[in-house]
Tab-separated table of C-alpha atoms in Angstrom:
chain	number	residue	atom	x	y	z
D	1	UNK	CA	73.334	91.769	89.923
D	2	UNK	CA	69.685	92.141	91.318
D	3	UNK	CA	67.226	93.972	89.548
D	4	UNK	CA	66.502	97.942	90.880
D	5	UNK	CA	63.792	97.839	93.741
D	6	UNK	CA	60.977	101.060	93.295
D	7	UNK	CA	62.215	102.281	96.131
D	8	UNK	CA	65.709	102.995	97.216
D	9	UNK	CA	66.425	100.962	100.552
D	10	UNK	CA	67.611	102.882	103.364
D	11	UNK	CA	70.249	100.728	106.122
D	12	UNK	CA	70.967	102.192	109.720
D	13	UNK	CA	74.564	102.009	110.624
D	14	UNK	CA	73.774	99.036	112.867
D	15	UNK	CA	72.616	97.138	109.179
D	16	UNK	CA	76.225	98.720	107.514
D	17	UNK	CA	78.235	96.717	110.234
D	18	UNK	CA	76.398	93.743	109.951
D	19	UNK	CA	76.360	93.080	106.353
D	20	UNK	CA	80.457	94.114	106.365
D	21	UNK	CA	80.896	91.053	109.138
D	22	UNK	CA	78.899	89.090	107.259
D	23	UNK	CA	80.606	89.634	104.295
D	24	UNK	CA	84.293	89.443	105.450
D	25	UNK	CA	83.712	86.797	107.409
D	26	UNK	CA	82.353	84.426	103.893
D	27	UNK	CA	85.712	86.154	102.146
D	28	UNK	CA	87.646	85.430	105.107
D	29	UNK	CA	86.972	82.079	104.548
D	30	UNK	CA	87.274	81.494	100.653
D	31	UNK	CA	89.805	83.581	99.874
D	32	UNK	CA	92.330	82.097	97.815
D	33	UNK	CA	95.623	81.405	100.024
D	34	UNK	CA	97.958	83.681	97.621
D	35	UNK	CA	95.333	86.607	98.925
D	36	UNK	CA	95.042	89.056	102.232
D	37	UNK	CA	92.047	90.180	102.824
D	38	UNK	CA	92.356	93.788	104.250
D	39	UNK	CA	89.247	95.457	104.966
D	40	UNK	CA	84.965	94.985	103.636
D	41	UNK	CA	82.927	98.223	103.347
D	42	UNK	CA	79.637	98.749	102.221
D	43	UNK	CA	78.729	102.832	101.544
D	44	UNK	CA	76.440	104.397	99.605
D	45	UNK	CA	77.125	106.807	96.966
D	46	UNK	CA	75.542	108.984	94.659
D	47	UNK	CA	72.490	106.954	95.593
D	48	UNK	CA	73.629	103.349	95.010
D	49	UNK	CA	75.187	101.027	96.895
D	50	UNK	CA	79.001	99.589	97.276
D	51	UNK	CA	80.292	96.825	98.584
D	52	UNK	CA	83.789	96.805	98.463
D	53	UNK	CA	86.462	94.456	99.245
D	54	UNK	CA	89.755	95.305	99.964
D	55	UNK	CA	92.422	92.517	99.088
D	56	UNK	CA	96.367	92.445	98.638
D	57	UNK	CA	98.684	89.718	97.317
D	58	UNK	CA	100.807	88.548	100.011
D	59	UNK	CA	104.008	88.107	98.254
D	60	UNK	CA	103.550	90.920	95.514
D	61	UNK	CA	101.081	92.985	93.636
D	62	UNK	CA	97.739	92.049	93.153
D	63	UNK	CA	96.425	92.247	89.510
D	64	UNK	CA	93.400	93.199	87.540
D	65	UNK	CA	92.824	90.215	86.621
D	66	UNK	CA	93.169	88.792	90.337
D	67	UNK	CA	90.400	90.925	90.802
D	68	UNK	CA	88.279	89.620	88.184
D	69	UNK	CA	88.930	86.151	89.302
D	70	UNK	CA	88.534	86.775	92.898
D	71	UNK	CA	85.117	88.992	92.019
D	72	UNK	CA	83.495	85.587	89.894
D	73	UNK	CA	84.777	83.225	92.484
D	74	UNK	CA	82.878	85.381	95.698
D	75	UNK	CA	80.092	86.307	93.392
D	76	UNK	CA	77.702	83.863	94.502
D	77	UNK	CA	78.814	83.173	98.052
D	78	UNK	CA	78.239	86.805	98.563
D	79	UNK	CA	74.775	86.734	96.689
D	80	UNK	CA	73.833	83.819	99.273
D	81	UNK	CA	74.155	86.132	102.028
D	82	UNK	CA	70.435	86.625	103.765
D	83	UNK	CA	71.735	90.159	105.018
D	84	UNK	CA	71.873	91.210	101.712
D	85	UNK	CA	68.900	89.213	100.346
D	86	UNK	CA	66.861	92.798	99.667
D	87	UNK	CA	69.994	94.846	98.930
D	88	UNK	CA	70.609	95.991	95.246
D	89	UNK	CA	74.343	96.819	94.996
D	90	UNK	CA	77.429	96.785	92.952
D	91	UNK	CA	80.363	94.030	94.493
D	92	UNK	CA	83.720	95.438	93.991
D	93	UNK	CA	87.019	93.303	94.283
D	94	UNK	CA	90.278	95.891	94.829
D	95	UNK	CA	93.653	96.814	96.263
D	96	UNK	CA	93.261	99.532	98.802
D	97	UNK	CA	95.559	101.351	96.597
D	98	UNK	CA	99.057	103.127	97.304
D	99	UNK	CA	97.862	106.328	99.562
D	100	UNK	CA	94.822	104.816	101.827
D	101	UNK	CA	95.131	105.430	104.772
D	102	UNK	CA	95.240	102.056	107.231
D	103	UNK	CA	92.137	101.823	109.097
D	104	UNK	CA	91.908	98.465	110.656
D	105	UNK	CA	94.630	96.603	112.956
D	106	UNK	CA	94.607	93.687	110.352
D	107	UNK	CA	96.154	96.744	107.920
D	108	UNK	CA	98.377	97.531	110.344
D	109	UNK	CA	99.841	94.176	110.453
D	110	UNK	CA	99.630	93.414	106.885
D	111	UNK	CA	101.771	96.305	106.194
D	112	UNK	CA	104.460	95.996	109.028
D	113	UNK	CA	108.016	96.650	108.393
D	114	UNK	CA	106.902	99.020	104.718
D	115	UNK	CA	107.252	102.481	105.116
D	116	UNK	CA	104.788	104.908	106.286
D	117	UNK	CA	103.879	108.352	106.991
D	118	UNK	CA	101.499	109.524	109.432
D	119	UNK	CA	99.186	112.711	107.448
D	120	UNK	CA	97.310	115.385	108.837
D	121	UNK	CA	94.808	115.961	106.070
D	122	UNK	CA	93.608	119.594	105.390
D	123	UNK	CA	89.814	119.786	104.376
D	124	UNK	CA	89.110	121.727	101.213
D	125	UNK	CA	87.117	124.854	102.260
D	126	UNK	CA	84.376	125.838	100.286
D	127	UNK	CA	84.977	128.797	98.333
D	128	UNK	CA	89.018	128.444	98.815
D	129	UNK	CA	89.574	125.705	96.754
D	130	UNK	CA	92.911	125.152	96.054
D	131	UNK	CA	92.916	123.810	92.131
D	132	UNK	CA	94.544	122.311	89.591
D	133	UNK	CA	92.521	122.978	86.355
D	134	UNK	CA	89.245	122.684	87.116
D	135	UNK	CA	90.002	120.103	89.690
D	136	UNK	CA	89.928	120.490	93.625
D	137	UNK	CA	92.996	119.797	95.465
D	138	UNK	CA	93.057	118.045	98.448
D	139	UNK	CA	96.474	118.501	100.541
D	140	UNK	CA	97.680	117.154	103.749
D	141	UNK	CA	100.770	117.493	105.970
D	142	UNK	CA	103.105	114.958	106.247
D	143	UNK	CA	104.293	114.685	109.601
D	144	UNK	CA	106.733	111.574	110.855
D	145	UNK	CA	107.773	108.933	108.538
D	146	UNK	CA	109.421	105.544	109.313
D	147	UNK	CA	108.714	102.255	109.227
D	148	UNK	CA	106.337	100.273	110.098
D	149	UNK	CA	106.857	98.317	113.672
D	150	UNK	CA	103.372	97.955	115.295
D	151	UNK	CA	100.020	99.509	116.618
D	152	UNK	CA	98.126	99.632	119.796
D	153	UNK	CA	94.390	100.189	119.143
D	154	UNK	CA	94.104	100.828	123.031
D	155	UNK	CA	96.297	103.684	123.089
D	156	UNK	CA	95.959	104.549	119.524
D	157	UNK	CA	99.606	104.885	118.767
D	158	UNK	CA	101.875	104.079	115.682
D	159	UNK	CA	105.313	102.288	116.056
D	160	UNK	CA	107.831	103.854	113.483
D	161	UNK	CA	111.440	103.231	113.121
D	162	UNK	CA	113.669	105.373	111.024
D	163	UNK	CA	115.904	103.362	108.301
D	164	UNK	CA	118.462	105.315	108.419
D	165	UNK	CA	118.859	105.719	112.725
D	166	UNK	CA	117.297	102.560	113.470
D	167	UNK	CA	115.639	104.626	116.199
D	168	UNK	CA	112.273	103.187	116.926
D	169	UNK	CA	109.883	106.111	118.492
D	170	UNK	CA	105.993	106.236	118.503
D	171	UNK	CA	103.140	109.018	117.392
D	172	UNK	CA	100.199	108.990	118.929
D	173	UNK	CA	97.434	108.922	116.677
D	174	UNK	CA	93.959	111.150	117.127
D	175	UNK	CA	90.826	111.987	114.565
D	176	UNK	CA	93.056	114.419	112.940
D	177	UNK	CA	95.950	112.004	111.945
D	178	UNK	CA	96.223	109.336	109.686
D	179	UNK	CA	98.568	106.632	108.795
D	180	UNK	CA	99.371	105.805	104.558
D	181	UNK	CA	101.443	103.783	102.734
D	182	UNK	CA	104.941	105.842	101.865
D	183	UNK	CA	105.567	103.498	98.973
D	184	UNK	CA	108.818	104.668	96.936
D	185	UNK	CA	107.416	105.458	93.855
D	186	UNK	CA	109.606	104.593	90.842
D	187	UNK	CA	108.864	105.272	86.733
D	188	UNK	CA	110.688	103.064	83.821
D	189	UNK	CA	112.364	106.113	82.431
D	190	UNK	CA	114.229	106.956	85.206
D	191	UNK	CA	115.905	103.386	84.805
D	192	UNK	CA	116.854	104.992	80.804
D	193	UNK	CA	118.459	108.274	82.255
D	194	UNK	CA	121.781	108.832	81.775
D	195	UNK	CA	124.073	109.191	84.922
């Protein structure tokens, strides 16, 4: 990692996109052949800055220690990089996890034929927090669920097939929806129930 500058650098969105092309295109192009790469972001938080990269095993579930491996063998292509020859951040190697929502058509096709459910997400409103503890809740409804088929960017509209029906009908997708994962989510003790 590069040392701290004395002065926090400042990108313009423009800068964002161009380091995240840069980026998943040298990824794109080393990634081991076991891995998908999903998605690149670079944000700033809390006044530092992330680069993330999103990858998924292709026939299973990526590790921790795929990760780690993945994270020392992009290390210094990624450090090469002249668009982030002045930028000070922190390179993160991860699975998008079980609840993001899909954001990019490469997602979308990664993920075709799991099941899905397309979320409305309800904003927590300051000063009606919903909590748990101490701890803000964040709901959403959950509208249609299904799986997987397709997605048109141009018309911005999901695919979805009910298992059960075999039905295939599509939802039509605005800033207020999203589409997650709708993994079924099993634990080892239900395995040691008795029937």
């Amino acid at each position: 990692m590069k040392r701290a500058p004395v002065k926090p650098i400042q990108l313009m969105p423009e800068q964002v996109r161009e380091i995240e092309a840069a980026v998943f295109a040298v990824v794109e192009q080393s990634l081991d052949s076991r891995f998908y790469l999903l998605d690149v972001t670079c944000e700033k938080e809390a006044g530092y800055w992330y680069l993330r990269v999103y990858v998924e095993e292709k026939d299973g579930a990526i590790s921790i220690s795929d990760c780690e491996q993945i994270s020392r063998d992009l290390d210094p292509l990624v450090e090469a990089l002249p668009e982030l020859a002045d930028l000070v951040y922190n390179l993160e190697i991860s699975s998008p996890g079980l609840f993001r929502p899909l954001k990019r058509q490469r997602e979308f096709d990664f993920f075709a034929g799991r099941a899905v459910r397309v979320e409305t997400p309800i904003p927590v409103v300051k000063g009606k927090k919903k909590a748990v503890g101490a701890v803000p809740v964040k709901s959403a409804a959950v509208g249609q669920e299904g799986l997987l088929q397709s997605y048109d960017a141009g018309r911005n509209v999901v695919v979805l097939k009910n298992p059960q029906s075999q039905e295939v009908f599509e939802v039509a997708l605005d800033d207020s929806k999203v589409v997650c994962l709708n993994p079924a989510v099993r634990f080892p003790e239900e395995d040691e129930l008795p029937e």
